[in-house]
Amino acid sequence: MSLKPFTGLLFCCTGLESTTRREVVGKIETLGGIHYSDLMTDVNYLIVGDRDTEKYRFCIKYRPDIIFIDADSIFTIHKHWINGEDESSDLLRIEKYGLAIFAQLSACFSRIEMTISQIDHLVNTVKFREHTNTSPEYFRPKNLFKLFVDNGGVAKESLSCHQKFIITADPRGTRYNKALEWNVPAIHPIWIVDSILRGAALDWKDYILSNDPNDCYDRGCAVWPEVFDYQEKQKQKSQQKQKRSESVEPEVKRKITNNKTNTDIWNSIMDHTKKQTKQLIHDRTWDDDDDDDDDDEEDIETKVEKDNGNGNKKTTTNNDNQKPELNGKNLRVDLKLVSESKESSPNVSESQLFLGFNYYTVGFDSREFDLLSKAIENYSGEISDDPNDDSITHVVIPAKKGYQSVSILKVLPADLKSRITNGFVKVVTEFFIERCMFYKKIILDRWGQPMKGLVPSKKSFRICTSGFTGIELLHIEKLIGALNFEYCETLSEQRDLLILNINLFKPSFVKNSPKLFQYKCKDIINCPTGGSVSVMSSKNKIDAAKRWNIPVVSVAYLWEILELSTNKSHLIMPDITDLQWCIFAPSNYNKPKSLLEYVKNLDKASRESSFGPKSQEIDAQEQPTMDNSVKLPSPRRVNSKQKYGKLVRGKSPKSIKRKLLEAANSFTDGQNDHDINPDVTLEEDMMSQIRYQDNESMINQERLLEKLDGSALPSETSIQHTSKRSRKK
């Protein structure tokens, strides 16, 4: 049985009955494809059951990259696949099953003749019709009738109420009037010409016959330039495939006279092109580096021995002013891959950068795929559309979908996944392609590998950078956007974070903050500094960030977010005060667990500083008016903290027991009830509050007196007896 022919293809259905839809979805998944209920931007194929749907109208008007097919095509391909059809057979290629332009459409043709002036007006008034055949013969009724039938339509001269519409250029006659009576829409015959130009039936509602002679019927498609560009690219790809097949045929038919010699020649060619695929290379890019090794490697200039092609080895040195190809342990791990490939040879021209590399892309939309494939082919690389191709050397997935990399790679065939696991095939992102093109050599580092922790944040932060240049600046900006943060080109007080290229001040940081260069991912923090980078500008930004209490970190902090968020459902923010990336943190920083908490603290502080004084002034202004209002006392809490009298200079303090005795005496002597309460200070007494006495408060007072005086509170009778004896004296 053949391997799955729909691997890597994305589908969406429209206008299908529920039963048929379930069957189609099952067949798609069986054939290795992915089905979306909603029309996504990366969907390749729209399975059409009825054109009178919003999905079809949108695609026909705005999506030139969509290929329209019907449900029967899915069933046919599935049948051929079950029957064991060869995987290279055209019977399994979905491109051969495109939906006919006028399939399932039945129309009545009536008075479709157009005058020369009408044809001239329709063709010359609208620019996109210049791409069609402008000869008058092309617009003759017989030719239009033939075009409609040849492209799947059913055309009749008689009218019935079951027909989809009537095609006519003259709003007169018995059939036209009957069509109006039966609610059969009448459309202009230019709809046939434009639909053939588009490659699919346009929405007939945009071609309703109008009584306006100046109407040019140009509303069927909104992206005509993109349609023509896409068709031209598809035509070029088809021609390139045909040329490749023609160039391969003579080699296949050539008779091999000396098997040993031909084998040697073939092995020699492969040694210079795809030699890296013959070795088992364990990729340790994501492994943690030892601290000791990092310290030793930081101050050592890396020396690499390269084979110059003549067997002699040449020693080159990467210093701070050069752009290092790989750093630390990653250099030792991937050295074979770089040095043994033809691209690493100093004699290889720039146009042969990807010579011997065969890329298979997954997850890109049509526009991204076109840009990526064009760049790869311009540098002598190859693009494979077959995941079962044994010559595939790299699988490319979008960098922004790093957190989905596992699910994206699941759709690959088992053989390809096995070769990825064993190290024969590398999984990279478009960052790898861009970095290689920028540095004009093959660089396989963390920047170009899938970032599984690239999870979009639910909270947007405003981030500014300083000191970066070249491809690193571009990729940092893309990472910030992929994390759902806001990249800001200028620094202001409203920013949340400043990311600095520490290599701009390397001598000073190595002396004062050496841990900044001890981060485990050396290839991330080792960003170059170009001539366009202004040291003074970065210093000014740092000073401004300090004045505005904006944290300043290295790019290691951004990368640590990706490291901690790997295989997590949400974004995890590292401690911003870690000396491996922290350059400056505000003095009032209490080491919150996340940047979000820090931003909340800043927001709270700003609100208190901005609203606090103003609210006090408002209270002060409103206080005179509030004095005239009625103040209602509120109950005080029973368990509130008790206050006691202050010590007054020149007077000895009274004990609590003495205050209670005086209160008892005043009670028995019939003194005023408004005398000083021994439990309330003068300050509290001025408050319009009510104290509710209860048993619990009395017990608390007794316990307090026991602790202070070492004796129990005297009873009410003893207090009265003492007061009477004092009066006798």
XYZ file of C-alpha atoms in Angstrom:
729
model
C 0.000 0.000 0.000
C 1.299 3.469 -0.887
C 2.244 6.030 1.719
C -0.220 8.768 2.598
C -0.626 11.236 -0.291
C -2.230 14.068 1.718
C 0.616 14.506 4.197
C 1.101 18.192 4.978
C -2.078 19.306 3.174
C -4.788 21.358 4.904
C -8.464 21.143 3.927
C -11.740 22.902 4.637
C -15.283 22.003 3.541
C -18.192 24.171 2.479
C -21.715 23.384 1.318
C -21.535 19.644 2.090
C -24.258 17.637 3.772
C -23.408 16.438 7.266
C -23.160 12.771 6.262
C -20.947 13.487 3.271
C -18.872 15.872 5.335
C -18.123 13.237 7.982
C -17.091 10.764 5.302
C -14.852 13.316 3.606
C -13.167 14.293 6.877
C -12.516 10.639 7.668
C -10.968 10.041 4.248
C -8.786 13.150 4.569
C -7.402 12.055 7.932
C -6.846 8.526 6.613
C -4.873 9.930 3.686
C -2.683 11.984 6.052
C -4.291 15.406 5.637
C -5.616 17.856 8.220
C -9.175 19.193 8.175
C -10.280 22.520 9.664
C -13.894 23.393 10.304
C -13.065 27.080 9.901
C -11.370 28.635 6.896
C -7.820 29.248 8.137
C -5.131 31.266 6.387
C -2.960 28.199 5.799
C -5.721 26.053 4.279
C -4.697 24.815 0.828
C -7.855 23.169 -0.468
C -11.551 24.004 -0.244
C -13.912 21.069 -0.804
C -16.993 22.573 -2.455
C -20.448 21.052 -2.245
C -22.296 24.277 -3.024
C -20.900 27.556 -4.336
C -23.612 29.617 -2.678
C -21.736 29.843 0.658
C -19.769 32.550 2.430
C -16.561 30.499 2.429
C -16.639 30.035 -1.327
C -17.482 33.682 -1.985
C -14.628 34.829 0.225
C -12.088 32.480 -1.359
C -13.100 33.288 -4.925
C -12.801 36.984 -4.189
C -9.774 37.203 -1.883
C -7.843 33.887 -1.867
C -6.003 33.186 -5.150
C -3.982 30.424 -3.454
C -6.985 28.190 -2.722
C -7.543 25.130 -4.914
C -11.188 24.094 -5.276
C -12.095 20.398 -5.402
C -15.239 18.341 -4.892
C -15.987 15.512 -2.476
C -15.861 12.859 -5.210
C -12.193 13.662 -5.773
C -11.395 12.730 -2.173
C -13.249 9.436 -2.515
C -11.496 8.681 -5.824
C -8.013 9.325 -4.462
C -8.789 7.246 -1.381
C -9.936 4.383 -3.596
C -6.734 4.467 -5.662
C -4.642 4.586 -2.492
C -6.465 1.606 -0.982
C -5.949 -0.326 -4.208
C -2.187 0.102 -3.855
C -1.585 2.696 -6.554
C 2.051 3.765 -6.845
C 2.787 6.892 -4.831
C 4.291 8.655 -7.852
C 1.183 8.067 -9.939
C -0.871 11.037 -11.076
C -3.932 9.211 -9.768
C -2.847 10.174 -6.236
C -1.950 13.790 -7.021
C -4.736 16.023 -5.802
C -3.707 18.782 -8.225
C -5.138 16.642 -11.005
C -8.594 16.724 -9.424
C -9.344 20.443 -9.475
C -12.995 21.403 -9.578
C -14.118 22.284 -13.100
C -14.895 25.975 -13.451
C -18.601 25.535 -14.247
C -19.161 22.089 -12.736
C -22.671 21.466 -11.355
C -23.985 24.658 -13.018
C -26.905 24.638 -15.442
C -27.787 27.753 -17.424
C -30.015 28.941 -20.227
C -28.317 30.887 -23.051
C -30.498 33.595 -24.555
C -29.435 36.557 -26.703
C -25.794 36.631 -25.622
C -24.642 38.506 -28.728
C -22.615 41.628 -27.937
C -21.742 44.458 -30.291
C -18.160 45.506 -31.013
C -18.641 48.668 -28.978
C -19.943 46.682 -26.011
C -16.979 44.303 -26.181
C -14.564 47.211 -26.488
C -16.124 48.904 -23.466
C -15.932 45.761 -21.302
C -12.338 44.919 -22.272
C -10.683 48.324 -22.365
C -12.444 49.901 -19.397
C -11.150 47.297 -16.930
C -7.422 46.625 -16.731
C -7.501 42.985 -15.610
C -9.316 41.900 -18.799
C -6.200 42.740 -20.793
C -4.998 39.269 -19.806
C -7.809 37.588 -21.729
C -8.354 37.065 -25.435
C -9.621 40.403 -26.722
C -10.511 39.311 -30.234
C -14.197 39.686 -31.218
C -14.321 35.995 -32.174
C -13.663 35.048 -28.571
C -16.897 36.780 -27.525
C -19.103 35.211 -30.186
C -22.122 33.252 -28.839
C -20.907 29.905 -30.166
C -17.517 30.277 -28.509
C -19.011 31.361 -25.170
C -21.419 28.446 -25.330
C -18.489 26.084 -26.021
C -16.353 27.555 -23.225
C -19.142 27.021 -20.734
C -19.707 23.398 -21.743
C -16.008 22.493 -22.039
C -15.418 23.677 -18.465
C -18.117 21.490 -16.916
C -21.283 23.548 -17.360
C -24.641 22.388 -18.689
C -25.964 24.836 -21.309
C -29.381 24.855 -22.940
C -31.298 27.263 -25.096
C -34.584 26.389 -23.417
C -35.492 27.809 -20.025
C -36.740 25.834 -17.027
C -37.394 26.838 -13.461
C -34.747 24.381 -12.230
C -31.849 26.133 -13.970
C -29.374 28.136 -11.901
C -29.614 31.287 -14.033
C -30.117 32.658 -17.517
C -27.157 34.168 -19.375
C -28.124 37.065 -21.595
C -26.855 40.454 -22.728
C -30.295 41.772 -23.687
C -32.986 42.368 -21.026
C -35.798 41.552 -23.431
C -37.669 38.575 -24.800
C -39.989 35.841 -23.627
C -37.319 33.797 -21.837
C -36.033 36.854 -20.006
C -39.510 37.814 -18.828
C -40.261 34.240 -17.807
C -36.999 34.100 -15.860
C -38.077 37.160 -13.908
C -41.394 35.488 -13.200
C -39.714 32.302 -11.951
C -37.062 34.225 -9.958
C -34.271 32.858 -12.145
C -31.456 35.449 -12.064
C -30.223 36.923 -15.349
C -26.454 37.464 -15.552
C -24.189 39.042 -18.150
C -22.135 36.721 -20.440
C -18.916 38.488 -19.428
C -19.200 36.344 -16.286
C -18.028 33.359 -18.379
C -14.922 35.229 -19.565
C -13.970 36.482 -16.093
C -14.538 33.080 -14.459
C -12.201 31.400 -16.950
C -9.666 34.149 -16.296
C -9.985 33.536 -12.538
C -9.850 29.747 -12.898
C -13.073 29.238 -10.934
C -16.683 30.330 -11.174
C -17.073 33.836 -9.793
C -20.064 34.804 -7.705
C -22.907 35.299 -10.187
C -24.472 37.930 -7.924
C -21.717 40.345 -9.000
C -22.803 39.941 -12.651
C -26.560 40.523 -12.421
C -27.644 42.087 -15.700
C -27.884 45.839 -15.322
C -29.790 48.407 -17.343
C -26.801 50.734 -17.086
C -24.830 50.538 -20.371
C -21.705 51.867 -18.623
C -21.588 49.030 -16.103
C -18.339 47.105 -16.687
C -19.040 44.222 -14.225
C -15.669 44.331 -12.451
C -16.720 43.344 -8.921
C -16.165 39.589 -9.168
C -12.625 39.509 -7.719
C -10.746 41.968 -5.522
C -7.210 40.580 -5.979
C -6.669 40.252 -9.720
C -2.924 41.123 -9.586
C -2.353 38.419 -6.973
C -4.323 35.961 -9.105
C -2.104 36.560 -12.122
C 1.074 36.377 -10.019
C 0.006 33.086 -8.489
C -0.896 31.612 -11.869
C 2.446 32.695 -13.309
C 4.348 31.079 -10.449
C 2.421 27.862 -10.839
C 3.200 27.892 -14.540
C 6.912 28.398 -13.886
C 6.996 25.578 -11.353
C 5.322 23.262 -13.825
C 7.876 24.162 -16.483
C 10.763 23.609 -14.067
C 9.455 20.177 -13.126
C 9.116 19.312 -16.783
C 12.684 20.418 -17.498
C 13.980 18.384 -14.586
C 12.161 15.294 -15.764
C 13.497 15.781 -19.297
C 17.062 16.201 -18.029
C 16.807 13.082 -15.891
C 15.400 10.797 -18.600
C 18.617 10.540 -20.680
C 20.561 9.633 -17.547
C 18.050 6.931 -16.672
C 18.111 5.472 -20.174
C 21.910 5.558 -20.439
C 23.436 2.100 -20.410
C 25.823 1.385 -17.555
C 28.914 -0.336 -18.911
C 31.090 -0.360 -15.837
C 29.194 -0.727 -12.575
C 32.231 -0.237 -10.382
C 33.348 2.947 -12.119
C 29.862 4.449 -12.078
C 29.491 3.596 -8.409
C 32.764 5.348 -7.611
C 31.710 8.420 -9.561
C 28.348 8.513 -7.809
C 29.945 8.161 -4.381
C 32.382 10.940 -5.246
C 29.536 13.250 -6.197
C 27.606 12.458 -3.038
C 30.689 13.051 -0.894
C 30.773 16.643 -2.123
C 27.064 17.337 -1.939
C 25.227 15.334 0.700
C 28.021 13.875 2.731
C 26.468 15.009 5.973
C 23.550 12.641 5.503
C 25.818 9.598 5.734
C 26.799 10.125 9.348
C 24.888 9.791 12.567
C 25.211 13.195 14.234
C 23.717 13.603 17.676
C 22.398 17.129 17.964
C 23.156 18.524 21.433
C 22.055 22.055 20.708
C 19.415 21.991 23.424
C 21.673 20.354 26.050
C 22.826 22.439 28.998
C 26.471 23.458 29.060
C 28.611 23.017 32.173
C 29.539 26.194 33.954
C 33.204 25.288 34.025
C 33.326 24.705 30.302
C 31.501 27.957 29.681
C 34.013 29.913 31.740
C 36.952 28.323 29.991
C 35.558 28.853 26.535
C 34.567 32.451 27.069
C 38.087 33.912 26.975
C 39.516 31.474 24.444
C 39.464 32.299 20.766
C 38.006 29.342 18.909
C 40.235 27.808 16.322
C 38.704 25.655 13.612
C 40.542 23.454 11.218
C 38.979 23.478 7.776
C 39.837 21.300 4.839
C 40.667 23.480 1.843
C 39.929 20.690 -0.597
C 43.571 19.707 -1.220
C 44.042 17.755 1.947
C 45.796 20.632 3.688
C 44.237 22.119 6.768
C 43.911 25.807 7.305
C 43.564 27.416 10.721
C 41.215 30.351 11.117
C 40.431 32.399 14.220
C 37.137 33.901 15.327
C 37.684 37.005 17.433
C 35.284 39.571 18.817
C 35.231 41.563 15.599
C 34.294 38.561 13.474
C 30.924 36.876 13.304
C 31.379 33.459 14.945
C 29.832 30.551 13.103
C 29.090 28.515 16.207
C 30.082 28.900 19.825
C 30.930 26.702 22.785
C 30.003 23.048 22.724
C 27.733 23.533 19.752
C 30.816 24.168 17.631
C 32.297 20.782 18.515
C 28.996 18.978 18.024
C 28.070 20.424 14.618
C 31.590 20.855 13.259
C 31.305 17.769 11.060
C 28.068 18.990 9.557
C 29.554 22.377 8.649
C 33.078 21.456 7.630
C 32.172 18.395 5.564
C 29.437 20.108 3.568
C 30.426 21.839 0.391
C 28.925 25.104 1.579
C 31.627 25.584 4.221
C 34.412 25.588 1.631
C 35.881 29.076 1.161
C 35.927 28.566 -2.611
C 32.173 28.001 -2.885
C 30.304 30.925 -4.417
C 27.367 32.561 -2.677
C 24.913 31.213 -5.243
C 25.813 27.633 -4.214
C 25.179 28.139 -0.515
C 22.458 25.466 -0.284
C 23.904 23.118 -2.890
C 23.129 19.540 -1.870
C 20.399 20.531 0.595
C 16.837 19.347 0.006
C 14.171 21.103 2.081
C 10.662 19.940 2.927
C 8.395 22.669 4.316
C 5.447 22.188 6.682
C 2.969 24.756 8.035
C 3.660 27.730 5.722
C 0.945 29.525 3.797
C 1.241 29.984 0.050
C 2.855 33.416 0.204
C 5.429 32.351 2.772
C 6.148 29.167 0.835
C 6.720 31.089 -2.390
C 9.171 33.475 -0.731
C 10.999 30.669 1.049
C 11.247 28.376 -1.966
C 12.458 31.212 -4.174
C 15.219 32.093 -1.705
C 16.336 28.471 -1.382
C 16.362 27.870 -5.132
C 18.322 31.088 -5.723
C 21.084 29.588 -3.575
C 21.107 26.221 -5.400
C 18.916 24.445 -2.857
C 16.024 22.137 -3.641
C 12.423 22.090 -2.441
C 10.734 18.721 -2.122
C 6.971 18.342 -2.226
C 7.141 14.670 -1.273
C 7.737 13.843 2.428
C 8.846 10.349 1.414
C 11.799 11.684 -0.573
C 14.946 9.976 0.724
C 17.117 12.954 -0.228
C 15.449 15.358 2.228
C 18.086 16.932 4.468
C 16.038 19.563 6.323
C 12.430 19.934 7.447
C 11.456 23.605 7.737
C 8.589 24.769 9.982
C 7.504 28.345 10.817
C 9.361 29.899 13.745
C 6.178 31.511 15.065
C 4.610 28.043 15.420
C 7.383 26.697 17.618
C 4.987 25.695 20.396
C 3.103 23.607 17.814
C 6.214 21.936 16.401
C 5.439 18.557 17.958
C 1.939 18.403 16.479
C 3.179 19.711 13.126
C 5.837 17.011 12.884
C 3.331 14.297 13.778
C 1.894 14.403 10.265
C 5.241 13.386 8.746
C 5.748 9.793 7.579
C 7.281 7.373 10.048
C 10.438 6.958 7.970
C 11.108 10.695 7.897
C 10.468 11.011 11.637
C 12.902 8.163 12.242
C 15.606 9.928 10.242
C 14.941 13.104 12.215
C 15.354 11.207 15.489
C 18.609 9.636 14.302
C 20.029 12.992 13.242
C 20.133 12.420 9.490
C 17.487 15.106 8.891
C 17.545 18.456 10.696
C 14.400 20.284 11.796
C 14.884 24.037 11.359
C 12.862 27.214 10.939
C 13.039 29.967 8.355
C 15.432 31.709 10.769
C 18.038 29.126 9.727
C 17.596 30.047 6.058
C 17.798 33.766 6.808
C 20.875 33.466 9.022
C 22.721 31.373 6.438
C 21.902 33.877 3.711
C 22.942 36.812 5.906
C 26.290 35.358 6.986
C 26.831 33.580 3.623
C 27.644 30.286 5.318
C 25.791 27.439 6.979
C 25.025 28.197 10.631
C 23.049 25.654 12.636
C 22.489 27.117 16.095
C 19.637 27.747 18.496
C 18.410 30.723 16.512
C 17.435 28.482 13.616
C 15.833 25.619 15.521
C 12.160 25.289 16.593
C 11.433 27.230 19.767
C 8.973 25.055 21.665
C 8.476 27.696 24.347
C 7.252 30.348 21.915
C 3.814 30.585 23.539
C 1.826 33.786 22.884
C 1.390 35.820 26.052
C -2.021 36.876 27.318
C -0.523 40.152 28.548
C 1.198 42.553 26.184
C 4.376 44.312 27.318
C 6.136 47.162 25.540
C 9.750 46.177 24.906
C 12.577 48.244 23.454
C 16.033 47.087 22.294
C 19.426 48.729 22.008
C 22.787 47.725 20.540
C 21.556 45.052 18.133
C 22.097 45.014 14.398
C 21.736 42.802 11.357
C 19.819 39.542 11.374
C 19.804 39.340 15.194
C 17.854 42.583 15.414
C 15.338 41.267 12.883
C 14.879 37.962 14.693
C 14.589 39.547 18.150
C 11.861 41.793 16.797
C 10.065 38.748 15.351
C 10.369 36.857 18.644
C 8.900 39.775 20.580
C 5.970 39.886 18.183
C 5.472 36.103 18.293
C 5.288 36.277 22.106
C 2.425 38.764 21.706
C 4.595 41.533 23.139
C 4.808 44.967 21.538
C 8.128 45.873 19.942
C 8.901 49.581 20.289
C 11.598 51.252 18.210
C 11.965 54.190 20.597
C 12.415 54.238 24.370
C 9.972 56.243 26.450
C 8.659 56.291 29.996
C 5.775 54.020 29.002
C 8.057 51.086 28.110
C 8.195 47.992 30.320
C 11.601 46.555 29.442
C 14.861 47.419 27.684
C 16.909 44.597 26.114
C 20.579 45.498 25.657
C 23.303 43.877 23.572
C 25.869 43.239 26.294
C 28.668 42.795 23.741
C 28.543 46.536 23.143
C 30.072 47.044 26.611
C 31.842 43.700 26.925
C 35.093 44.860 28.626
C 33.171 46.692 31.334
C 30.607 43.932 31.875
C 33.257 41.191 31.992
C 34.943 43.089 34.816
C 31.884 44.198 36.783
C 29.136 41.709 35.823
C 30.832 38.519 34.594
C 27.709 36.395 35.074
C 26.130 38.124 32.089
C 28.446 36.086 29.856
C 27.942 32.814 31.742
C 24.450 32.139 30.379
C 24.157 28.569 29.101
C 23.190 29.539 25.524
C 26.343 31.230 24.271
C 25.123 31.467 20.686
C 22.186 33.586 21.854
C 24.046 36.209 23.870
C 26.984 36.400 21.443
C 25.332 38.972 19.185
C 27.574 41.036 16.902
C 27.955 44.793 17.134
C 28.169 46.566 13.804
C 29.356 49.991 12.818
C 25.791 51.238 12.681
C 25.358 50.641 16.413
C 25.927 53.767 18.482
C 27.507 53.242 21.896
C 26.456 56.701 22.979
C 22.843 56.022 22.012
C 22.815 52.842 24.100
C 24.313 54.693 27.075
C 21.625 57.339 26.817
C 18.945 54.667 26.737
C 20.375 52.998 29.835
C 20.442 56.317 31.701
C 16.870 57.061 30.667
C 15.734 53.592 31.726
C 17.255 54.145 35.167
C 15.485 57.480 35.555
C 12.175 55.942 34.512
C 12.625 52.762 36.606
C 12.601 50.516 33.521
C 14.446 47.184 33.962
C 17.427 46.618 31.653
C 18.301 43.022 30.726
C 20.291 41.091 28.145
C 18.756 38.992 25.387
C 19.286 35.982 27.676
C 16.147 37.025 29.578
C 14.074 36.817 26.402
C 15.524 33.410 25.623
C 14.999 32.157 29.176
C 11.288 32.865 28.719
C 11.331 30.386 25.834
C 13.330 27.863 27.852
C 10.991 27.936 30.859
C 7.837 27.896 28.723
C 8.824 24.787 26.760
C 6.001 22.223 26.802
C 3.903 24.581 28.943
C 0.383 25.763 28.161
C 1.138 29.350 29.179
C 4.092 31.693 29.209
C 6.402 31.559 32.235
C 8.391 34.660 33.148
C 11.786 34.170 34.851
C 13.085 36.203 37.779
C 14.152 39.467 36.228
C 16.766 40.125 38.947
C 18.879 37.091 38.048
C 22.437 38.295 37.429
C 22.732 36.107 34.335
C 20.675 38.716 32.467
C 19.815 41.574 34.832
C 21.750 44.783 34.135
C 19.520 47.165 36.060
C 16.438 46.784 38.234
C 14.718 49.622 40.143
C 15.760 50.087 43.786
C 12.194 49.514 45.010
C 12.097 46.172 43.233
C 11.031 43.374 45.615
C 11.899 40.503 43.300
C 8.436 39.689 42.007
C 7.958 36.336 40.396
C 7.178 37.739 36.973
C 7.388 40.829 34.864
C 3.620 41.033 35.091
C 3.818 41.410 38.854
C 6.479 44.062 38.444
C 4.359 46.019 35.978
C 1.414 45.782 38.356
C 3.572 47.237 41.146
C 4.639 50.110 38.929
C 1.048 50.712 37.906
C -0.097 50.701 41.538
C 2.663 53.087 42.556
C 1.867 55.436 39.706
C -1.818 55.431 40.579
C -1.095 56.155 44.252
C 1.275 58.989 43.415
C -1.065 60.509 40.861
C -4.364 60.093 42.640
C -3.295 60.192 46.312
C -2.425 63.903 46.734
C -5.292 64.945 44.548
C -7.744 62.993 46.665
C -6.325 64.560 49.824
C -6.771 68.028 48.375
C -10.322 67.216 47.424
C -11.019 65.930 50.926
C -9.577 69.091 52.429
C -11.714 71.246 50.190
C -14.851 69.312 50.932
C -14.343 69.113 54.718
C -16.053 72.457 55.601
C -19.151 71.425 53.746
C -19.129 68.039 55.411
C -19.177 69.597 58.914
C -22.794 70.637 58.444
C -23.861 67.115 57.654
C -25.191 64.665 60.225
C -22.522 62.276 61.563
C -23.852 58.929 62.690
C -21.714 56.956 65.125
C -20.717 53.454 64.059
C -20.037 50.489 66.364
C -16.403 49.760 67.132
C -15.023 46.296 66.733
C -14.922 44.362 70.002
C -11.542 42.780 69.341
C -9.836 45.949 68.177
C -6.430 46.848 69.536
C -6.687 48.727 72.823
C -4.935 52.045 73.246
C -3.689 53.601 76.445
C -2.871 57.096 77.567
C 0.326 58.820 76.471
C 3.068 59.764 78.915
C 2.914 63.488 79.614
C 6.098 65.361 80.474
C 6.237 66.414 84.098
C 3.459 64.123 85.244
C 3.720 60.594 86.502
C 1.673 58.072 84.544
C -1.322 56.443 86.113
C -1.633 52.705 86.235
C -4.544 50.912 84.650
C -5.715 49.677 88.032
C -5.770 53.197 89.445
C -7.792 54.457 86.478
C -10.346 51.730 87.046
C -10.602 52.582 90.753
C -11.151 56.258 89.941
C -13.828 55.299 87.484
C -15.559 53.181 90.123
C -15.438 56.042 92.630
C -16.911 58.452 90.145
C -19.672 55.948 89.420
C -20.637 55.544 93.104
C -20.470 59.300 93.737
C -22.928 59.963 90.911
C -20.435 61.822 88.794
C -21.164 62.712 85.208
C -21.285 59.749 82.860
C -19.155 61.610 80.325
C -15.954 61.449 82.356
C -12.858 59.934 80.804
C -13.160 56.283 79.900
C -10.093 54.457 81.255
C -10.001 52.226 78.197
C -10.062 55.073 75.679
C -7.472 57.765 75.144
C -8.327 61.376 74.584
C -7.662 60.939 70.908
C -10.122 58.083 70.666
C -12.694 59.872 72.748
C -12.870 62.649 70.217
C -14.011 60.129 67.625
C -17.768 59.765 67.202
C -17.698 56.058 67.940
C -19.727 53.849 70.302
C -18.125 51.252 72.547
C -20.398 48.274 73.229
C -19.548 46.661 76.585
C -19.887 42.886 76.862
C -18.663 39.960 78.949
C -15.760 39.246 76.649
C -14.319 42.720 77.043
C -14.564 42.468 80.853
C -12.756 39.136 80.842
C -10.002 40.623 78.659
C -9.600 43.498 81.114
C -9.319 41.118 84.047
C -6.641 39.071 82.287
C -4.718 42.202 81.401
C -4.729 43.398 85.017
C -3.548 40.005 86.207
C -0.517 40.291 83.924
C 0.250 43.898 84.822
C -0.343 43.963 88.607
C -0.171 40.303 89.514
C -3.574 40.432 91.166
C -7.139 39.861 90.071
C -9.510 42.676 89.324
C -11.325 43.647 92.544
C -15.001 42.948 92.640
C -17.637 45.641 92.535
C -18.365 45.334 96.262
C -14.724 45.710 97.244
C -14.443 48.800 95.066
C -17.512 50.338 96.737
C -16.195 49.500 100.220
C -12.895 51.146 99.478
C -14.567 54.268 98.197
C -16.749 54.593 101.350
C -13.737 54.240 103.634
C -11.921 56.959 101.797
C -14.837 59.337 102.281
C -14.897 58.713 106.044
C -11.295 59.742 106.225
